[in-house]
Coordinates of C-alpha atoms in Angstrom, one line a residue:
Chain A
M1 CA 123.1 101.1 59.2
N2 CA 122.4 99.0 62.2
A3 CA 119.2 99.2 64.3
L4 CA 118.4 97.6 67.6
I5 CA 114.9 97.1 68.8
V6 CA 114.4 96.2 72.5
Y7 CA 110.9 95.1 73.2
W8 CA 108.8 93.8 76.1
H9 CA 105.2 92.8 76.3
P10 CA 104.0 89.5 77.9
E11 CA 101.6 88.7 75.0
P12 CA 103.0 87.7 71.6
K13 CA 99.7 88.4 70.0
S14 CA 99.6 92.0 71.4
F15 CA 99.5 95.2 69.5
N16 CA 102.9 96.0 70.9
H17 CA 104.2 92.8 69.3
A18 CA 102.6 93.9 66.0
L19 CA 104.5 97.2 66.3
F20 CA 107.7 95.3 67.0
E21 CA 107.2 93.2 63.9
T22 CA 106.2 96.2 61.8
A23 CA 109.4 98.0 62.8
Q24 CA 111.6 95.0 61.9
T25 CA 110.0 94.8 58.4
A26 CA 109.9 98.5 57.7
L27 CA 113.5 99.0 58.8
A28 CA 114.8 96.0 56.8
A29 CA 112.9 97.3 53.7
A30 CA 114.6 100.7 54.2
G31 CA 118.0 99.0 54.2
W32 CA 118.7 98.7 57.9
S33 CA 120.3 95.7 59.4
V34 CA 118.1 94.9 62.4
E35 CA 118.9 93.2 65.7
T36 CA 116.3 92.6 68.4
S37 CA 116.0 91.9 72.1
D38 CA 112.6 90.4 72.7
L39 CA 112.9 90.4 76.5
N40 CA 109.8 88.3 77.1
A41 CA 110.9 85.6 74.7
M42 CA 114.4 85.8 76.2
G43 CA 113.0 85.4 79.7
F44 CA 115.2 88.3 80.6
D45 CA 115.7 88.7 84.4
P46 CA 115.5 92.4 85.2
V47 CA 117.1 92.2 88.7
S48 CA 120.7 93.3 89.0
S49 CA 122.9 90.9 91.0
R50 CA 126.2 89.1 91.0
A51 CA 124.8 87.1 88.0
N52 CA 125.7 90.2 85.9
F53 CA 129.4 89.3 86.2
L54 CA 131.7 86.4 85.6
G55 CA 134.1 87.4 88.4
V56 CA 134.1 89.2 91.7
K57 CA 135.9 92.4 92.7
D58 CA 134.6 92.6 96.3
P59 CA 133.2 89.4 97.7
D60 CA 132.1 91.0 101.0
F61 CA 130.0 93.9 99.7
L62 CA 128.0 94.1 96.5
K63 CA 128.5 97.6 95.0
L64 CA 127.2 97.2 91.5
Q65 CA 129.1 100.1 90.0
L66 CA 132.4 98.8 91.5
E67 CA 131.7 95.4 90.0
E68 CA 130.7 97.0 86.7
M69 CA 134.0 99.0 86.6
H70 CA 135.9 95.8 87.3
A71 CA 134.0 93.8 84.7
S72 CA 134.6 96.6 82.1
E73 CA 138.3 96.4 82.7
T74 CA 138.5 92.6 82.6
G75 CA 135.9 91.6 80.0
G76 CA 133.9 90.1 82.9
F77 CA 130.3 90.6 82.1
S78 CA 128.0 87.6 81.9
P79 CA 127.6 86.3 78.3
L80 CA 124.0 87.6 78.3
L81 CA 125.0 91.1 79.3
E82 CA 128.0 91.1 77.0
Q83 CA 125.7 90.2 74.1
E84 CA 123.3 93.0 74.9
M85 CA 126.1 95.5 75.3
Q86 CA 127.5 94.6 71.9
K87 CA 124.1 95.1 70.4
L88 CA 124.0 98.5 72.0
E89 CA 127.5 99.3 70.7
R90 CA 126.7 98.1 67.2
C91 CA 123.5 100.0 66.7
E92 CA 123.2 103.5 65.2
L93 CA 119.4 103.6 66.0
M94 CA 117.8 102.1 69.1
I95 CA 114.1 101.6 69.4
W96 CA 112.4 100.7 72.7
Q97 CA 108.9 99.1 72.1
F98 CA 106.8 98.9 75.2
P99 CA 103.5 99.6 76.9
L100 CA 103.7 102.7 79.3
W101 CA 103.0 101.3 82.8
W102 CA 102.7 103.6 85.7
F103 CA 104.2 106.5 83.9
G104 CA 107.4 104.5 83.1
L105 CA 109.0 101.4 81.6
P106 CA 107.7 98.0 82.5
A107 CA 110.0 96.4 85.0
A108 CA 111.5 94.0 82.4
L109 CA 112.7 96.9 80.2
K110 CA 113.8 99.0 83.2
G111 CA 115.9 96.1 84.3
W112 CA 117.5 95.8 80.9
V113 CA 118.7 99.4 81.4
D114 CA 119.8 98.7 85.0
R115 CA 121.9 95.7 84.0
V116 CA 123.1 96.7 80.5
F117 CA 124.0 100.4 81.1
A118 CA 127.1 99.5 83.1
M119 CA 129.5 102.0 84.6
G120 CA 132.8 101.8 82.9
R121 CA 131.6 100.2 79.8
V122 CA 128.6 102.3 78.9
Y123 CA 129.1 105.5 81.0
G124 CA 131.4 107.1 83.5
G125 CA 134.8 108.6 83.7
G126 CA 133.3 111.9 82.5
R127 CA 131.5 110.2 79.6
I128 CA 127.8 111.3 80.2
Y129 CA 125.4 113.4 78.2
E130 CA 127.2 115.3 75.5
T131 CA 130.3 113.2 76.0
G132 CA 128.4 110.0 76.4
T133 CA 129.6 106.7 74.7
C134 CA 126.5 106.7 72.5
R135 CA 127.0 110.2 71.0
G136 CA 126.0 110.2 67.4
K137 CA 123.5 107.4 67.8
R138 CA 119.7 108.0 67.9
A139 CA 117.0 106.5 70.0
L140 CA 113.2 106.3 69.7
L141 CA 110.7 105.4 72.3
S142 CA 107.7 103.6 70.7
L143 CA 105.0 103.1 73.2
T144 CA 101.4 102.5 73.8
T145 CA 99.2 103.9 76.6
G146 CA 96.1 102.7 78.3
G147 CA 94.5 106.2 78.4
P148 CA 93.5 108.4 75.5
A149 CA 95.6 111.2 74.1
E150 CA 93.5 113.9 75.9
A151 CA 94.6 112.4 79.3
Y152 CA 98.3 113.1 78.4
A153 CA 97.8 116.7 77.3
A154 CA 99.4 119.4 79.4
D155 CA 95.9 120.0 80.9
G156 CA 94.9 116.4 80.8
F157 CA 94.3 114.3 84.0
N158 CA 97.6 112.5 83.7
G159 CA 99.5 115.6 82.5
D160 CA 102.0 116.3 79.7
I161 CA 103.4 113.1 78.2
D162 CA 106.7 114.8 77.4
A163 CA 107.3 115.4 81.1
I164 CA 106.3 111.9 81.9
L165 CA 108.8 110.5 79.4
R166 CA 111.6 113.0 80.4
P167 CA 113.2 110.7 83.0
I168 CA 113.5 108.0 80.3
Q169 CA 114.6 110.3 77.4
R170 CA 116.9 112.5 79.5
G171 CA 117.9 110.2 82.4
M172 CA 118.6 107.1 80.4
L173 CA 119.0 107.8 76.7
E174 CA 120.6 111.3 76.6
F175 CA 122.5 110.4 79.8
I176 CA 124.6 107.9 77.8
G177 CA 124.9 110.1 74.8
F178 CA 121.9 109.3 72.5
D179 CA 120.1 111.9 70.5
V180 CA 116.4 111.3 71.1
L181 CA 113.8 111.3 68.3
A182 CA 110.2 112.5 69.0
P183 CA 108.4 109.6 70.8
H184 CA 106.1 107.4 68.7
I185 CA 102.9 107.0 70.8
V186 CA 99.8 105.0 70.0
Y187 CA 97.2 106.0 72.5
A188 CA 94.8 103.5 73.8
P189 CA 95.1 100.8 71.2
A190 CA 93.0 98.5 73.4
R191 CA 90.0 100.7 72.5
M192 CA 90.7 100.7 68.8
G193 CA 89.1 98.5 66.1
D194 CA 91.0 96.7 63.5
A195 CA 91.0 99.4 60.9
P196 CA 92.6 102.1 63.1
R197 CA 95.1 99.6 64.4
C198 CA 96.2 98.7 60.8
E199 CA 96.4 102.4 60.1
A200 CA 98.6 102.9 63.2
L201 CA 100.9 100.1 62.1
A202 CA 101.1 101.7 58.6
N203 CA 101.9 105.1 60.1
F204 CA 104.7 103.6 62.1
A205 CA 106.1 101.8 59.0
R206 CA 106.0 105.0 57.1
R207 CA 107.8 106.9 59.7
L208 CA 110.5 104.3 60.0
S209 CA 111.0 104.1 56.3
A210 CA 112.4 107.6 56.4
I211 CA 113.9 107.6 59.9
A212 CA 117.5 107.6 58.6
N213 CA 117.0 111.3 57.9
E214 CA 114.8 112.3 60.8
P215 CA 116.4 115.0 63.0
P216 CA 116.3 114.5 66.8
V217 CA 114.4 116.6 69.2
T218 CA 115.8 118.4 72.2
V219 CA 114.8 116.9 75.5
G220 CA 117.3 118.8 77.6
R221 CA 117.3 119.6 81.2
Y222 CA 114.2 120.0 83.4
Chain B
M1 CA 98.9 103.1 113.1
N2 CA 100.2 100.7 110.4
A3 CA 103.3 101.4 108.3
L4 CA 104.6 99.4 105.3
I5 CA 108.1 99.7 104.2
V6 CA 108.9 98.4 100.7
Y7 CA 112.7 98.1 100.2
W8 CA 115.1 96.9 97.6
H9 CA 118.8 96.9 97.5
P10 CA 121.0 93.9 96.5
E11 CA 123.4 94.3 99.4
P12 CA 122.2 93.8 103.0
K13 CA 125.2 95.7 104.3
S14 CA 124.3 98.8 102.2
F15 CA 123.5 102.2 103.5
N16 CA 120.0 101.7 102.0
H17 CA 119.6 98.7 104.3
A18 CA 120.7 100.8 107.2
L19 CA 118.0 103.4 106.3
F20 CA 115.5 100.5 106.1
E21 CA 116.4 99.2 109.6
T22 CA 116.5 102.8 111.0
A23 CA 113.0 103.3 109.7
Q24 CA 111.7 100.1 111.3
T25 CA 113.2 101.0 114.7
A26 CA 112.2 104.7 114.6
L27 CA 108.6 104.0 113.6
A28 CA 108.2 101.2 116.2
A29 CA 109.5 103.5 118.9
A30 CA 106.9 106.1 117.8
G31 CA 104.1 103.6 118.2
W32 CA 103.7 102.4 114.7
S33 CA 103.0 98.8 113.8
V34 CA 105.5 98.1 111.0
E35 CA 105.3 95.6 108.1
T36 CA 108.0 95.2 105.5
S37 CA 108.6 93.9 102.1
D38 CA 112.4 93.3 101.6
L39 CA 112.2 92.5 97.9
N40 CA 115.8 91.3 97.7
A41 CA 115.4 88.9 100.6
M42 CA 112.0 87.8 99.2
G43 CA 113.6 87.1 95.8
F44 CA 110.7 89.1 94.4
D45 CA 110.2 88.5 90.6
P46 CA 109.3 91.9 89.1
V47 CA 108.0 90.6 85.8
S48 CA 104.2 90.5 85.4
S49 CA 102.9 87.2 83.9
R50 CA 100.2 84.6 84.4
A51 CA 102.0 83.8 87.6
N52 CA 100.2 86.8 89.1
F53 CA 97.0 84.8 89.1
L54 CA 95.5 81.6 90.4
G55 CA 93.0 81.3 87.5
V56 CA 92.6 82.3 83.9
K57 CA 90.0 84.6 82.4
D58 CA 91.3 84.4 78.8
P59 CA 93.7 81.6 78.0
D60 CA 94.2 82.8 74.4
F61 CA 95.4 86.3 75.0
L62 CA 97.2 87.7 78.1
K63 CA 95.7 91.1 78.8
L64 CA 96.9 91.8 82.3
Q65 CA 94.3 94.3 83.2
L66 CA 91.6 91.9 82.2
E67 CA 93.1 89.1 84.3
E68 CA 93.5 91.6 87.2
M69 CA 89.8 92.5 87.0
H70 CA 88.9 88.9 87.0
A71 CA 91.2 88.1 89.9
S72 CA 89.8 91.0 91.8
E73 CA 86.3 89.6 91.4
T74 CA 87.2 86.1 92.3
G75 CA 89.9 86.4 94.9
G76 CA 92.3 85.0 92.3
F77 CA 95.6 86.7 93.0
S78 CA 98.6 84.5 93.7
P79 CA 99.3 84.1 97.4
L80 CA 102.4 86.4 97.1
L81 CA 100.5 89.2 95.5
E82 CA 97.5 88.8 97.8
Q83 CA 99.9 89.2 100.7
E84 CA 101.4 92.3 99.3
M85 CA 98.0 93.8 98.4
Q86 CA 96.8 93.2 102.0
K87 CA 99.9 94.9 103.3
L88 CA 99.1 97.9 101.1
E89 CA 95.5 97.9 102.2
R90 CA 96.4 97.7 105.9
C91 CA 99.0 100.5 106.0
E92 CA 98.3 104.2 106.7
L93 CA 101.9 105.1 105.8
M94 CA 103.9 103.5 103.0
I95 CA 107.6 104.1 102.6
W96 CA 109.7 103.1 99.6
Q97 CA 113.4 102.7 100.4
F98 CA 115.6 102.4 97.3
P99 CA 118.6 103.7 95.4
L100 CA 117.6 106.0 92.5
W101 CA 118.7 104.2 89.4
W102 CA 118.5 105.9 86.0
F103 CA 116.1 108.6 87.2
G104 CA 113.7 106.0 88.5
L105 CA 112.9 102.9 90.6
P106 CA 115.2 99.9 90.3
A107 CA 113.5 97.2 88.3
A108 CA 112.6 95.1 91.4
L109 CA 110.6 97.9 93.0
K110 CA 109.1 99.0 89.7
G111 CA 107.9 95.4 89.2
W112 CA 106.4 95.4 92.7
V113 CA 104.2 98.3 91.5
D114 CA 103.5 96.7 88.1
R115 CA 102.3 93.5 89.8
V116 CA 100.7 94.7 93.1
F117 CA 98.8 97.8 91.8
A118 CA 96.2 95.7 90.1
M119 CA 93.2 97.0 88.2
G120 CA 90.0 96.3 90.0
R121 CA 91.6 95.7 93.3
V122 CA 93.8 98.8 93.7
Y123 CA 92.5 101.2 91.0
G124 CA 89.9 101.5 88.3
G125 CA 86.2 102.0 87.9
G126 CA 86.7 105.7 88.4
R127 CA 88.8 105.2 91.5
I128 CA 92.0 107.2 90.6
Y129 CA 93.7 110.2 92.0
E130 CA 91.4 112.1 94.4
T131 CA 89.0 109.1 94.4
G132 CA 91.7 106.5 94.6
T133 CA 91.4 103.4 96.9
C134 CA 94.3 104.7 99.0
R135 CA 92.9 108.1 99.7
G136 CA 93.7 109.2 103.3
K137 CA 96.9 107.2 103.3
R138 CA 100.3 108.9 103.1
A139 CA 103.4 107.8 101.2
L140 CA 107.1 108.7 101.4
L141 CA 109.9 108.1 99.0
S142 CA 113.2 107.5 100.8
L143 CA 116.0 107.3 98.4
T144 CA 119.7 107.6 97.8
T145 CA 121.5 109.0 94.8
G146 CA 124.8 108.5 93.2
G147 CA 125.4 112.1 92.4
P148 CA 125.7 115.1 94.8
A149 CA 122.8 117.4 95.6
E150 CA 124.1 120.1 93.2
A151 CA 123.5 117.7 90.3
Y152 CA 119.8 117.5 91.1
A153 CA 119.2 121.3 91.5
A154 CA 117.0 122.9 88.9
D155 CA 120.2 124.2 87.2
G156 CA 122.2 121.1 88.0
F157 CA 123.4 118.7 85.3
N158 CA 120.8 116.1 86.0
G159 CA 118.0 118.7 86.7
D160 CA 115.4 119.2 89.3
I161 CA 114.9 116.1 91.5
D162 CA 111.2 116.9 92.0
A163 CA 110.6 116.7 88.3
I164 CA 112.6 113.4 88.1
L165 CA 110.5 112.0 90.9
R166 CA 107.1 113.3 89.6
P167 CA 106.3 110.2 87.5
I168 CA 106.7 108.1 90.7
Q169 CA 104.9 110.5 93.1
R170 CA 102.2 111.5 90.7
G171 CA 101.9 108.5 88.3
M172 CA 102.1 105.7 90.9
L173 CA 101.4 107.1 94.4
E174 CA 98.9 109.9 93.9
F175 CA 97.4 107.9 91.0
I176 CA 96.0 105.3 93.5
G177 CA 95.1 108.0 96.0
F178 CA 98.0 108.5 98.3
D179 CA 99.0 111.8 99.8
V180 CA 102.7 112.2 99.2
L181 CA 105.1 113.5 101.8
A182 CA 108.2 115.5 100.8
P183 CA 110.8 112.9 99.6
H184 CA 113.6 112.0 102.0
I185 CA 116.8 112.1 99.9
V186 CA 120.4 111.2 101.0
Y187 CA 122.6 112.4 98.2
A188 CA 125.8 110.5 97.4
P189 CA 126.1 108.4 100.6
A190 CA 128.9 106.4 98.8
R191 CA 131.1 109.5 99.1
M192 CA 130.3 110.0 102.8
G193 CA 132.4 109.0 105.8
D194 CA 130.9 107.2 108.8
A195 CA 130.1 110.3 110.8
P196 CA 127.9 111.9 108.2
R197 CA 126.3 108.6 107.5
C198 CA 125.4 108.2 111.1
E199 CA 124.1 111.7 111.1
A200 CA 121.9 111.0 108.0
L201 CA 120.5 107.9 109.8
A202 CA 119.7 110.0 112.9
N203 CA 118.1 112.7 110.7
F204 CA 115.8 110.1 109.1
A205 CA 114.9 108.6 112.5
R206 CA 114.1 112.1 113.8
R207 CA 111.8 112.8 110.9
L208 CA 110.0 109.5 111.2
S209 CA 109.4 109.9 114.9
A210 CA 107.2 112.8 114.1
I211 CA 105.8 111.7 110.8
A212 CA 102.3 111.0 112.1
N213 CA 101.7 114.7 112.1
E214 CA 103.6 115.7 109.0
P215 CA 101.5 117.3 106.3
P216 CA 101.7 116.1 102.7
V217 CA 103.1 118.2 99.8
T218 CA 101.3 118.8 96.6
V219 CA 102.8 117.0 93.6
G220 CA 99.9 117.7 91.3
R221 CA 99.9 117.7 87.6
Y222 CA 102.8 118.5 85.3

C-alpha cells in the first residue's frame, strides 16, 4: 500500500507541519509505504511554463495542453514533474496537507496541480471522472482553517465547508478519477492551546491508522 | 474612474491576452483610467514568504497573518506588494482576466490574492464582507474555459459554473467587500474560429463600455 502526502506550509514549526509528520508516522505504523512532496522544502515553483517540458512542440505559441500531450507521447516532462507524476501514479492513497487560504488551496499547492495534472498523462482522451486515470485510488484533504467551525456551517458567515471544498474535491480529485474521503479539518488551530492540539494530532493518527478500510464519500456534481 | 485589470496567461499571443488588451482599450475609450498587473510579464512569484515584508515581527516562527499585521502598522510590505496594494486601493473596478484551471484560478493569480490580500491592510479587525475595506468597489471575473458551455450547466458534466466560481466570488472578492458583477465567460475559445473570436472580443468591449452603470449580482452565502 503506497501513500503520497503533498504538503505546503511556509513554516516548518507549524501545526500543518505537525499534521504532515503525524500522517507519515501513523501511515507507516499501519503498514503503508509513504512518499512525500514537501513543496516548501522543495522550493516548488507553482507557475506553469515551458520549464514543465524537456522539448517543444510549438515554439511560436505556448498552449500548455498541447505541450503536455506532446510530452506525454515523448516522455518529455521535466525531471521534477516526471518525479511528481510517478509519485501520483504509484500511490493508492493521496493526502493533501495545507492551510485553507481564501476558500482554496495556497498557490504553491494549486500550482502543483496545474503542473502535475497534465493532459495526456494524467487525464484526457475521454479519461475523466469515472473513467479517470486514478480510478480505484483514494484522496483525502487534510486542512486547517483560520476561522472556527461555526463560520463554516451552512448558516455560518463563510458558508458550508463542503461547498467551499467542492471545486477541489470534484474539479481536481474526482476529475482525474480519485474517490474522495471525507475531508479532515482542524478548525482554527491558531486559537488552540497545546492540549487540544495534541488531541487533534492523535485524532488524525487514529483516523489514518484505519484509513485502509475507510469508504469514500460522494462529492458528485453541483 | 479607476480600473485595475489583473491578468495571467503564459502566452502573450493567447485569446486571454486579446481579452486583456480589449478591456484596456474599451475601458479607456469609456473614460476609465486603467492600471494593469500582467503577472506573467511581471514574473510574479505567487508563493507567500518572508519576501512579502521589509521587516520581521517574529524571526522564529513565520505566521503570515502576524507579519501582515505588523507590516500594515509599519508600512513594511515589499515594494512589489505595496505597489499592488495601492493599485487595489485606487481602483473602483477590478477585473481578473484568466483561464479557468482545475475549477479555479491559475496558481499565479491565486498567489497574487494570497500575497496582496493582507490581514490588517486589506481585511481584518471586523472588516470583512459587508464591512470590507473594498466596499463600494466592483469586481468582474473574465475567464475562458476549456470545455463548452453545456459542460458547465447545472446538469452538465462539470456542473454549475456559478457554484464553481463561488469560492472566488464569495471567498475572495465579497470577503474583502467588493460587489461582484456577473462573470464574463468565453467558453472553449480554443475550439473557435477567428470570426467568433472577434465577435467575443467585440461583445466584451461592448459590455465594458457600459460597465460604469452595470448593477452587481448577489453571490451571497452557500
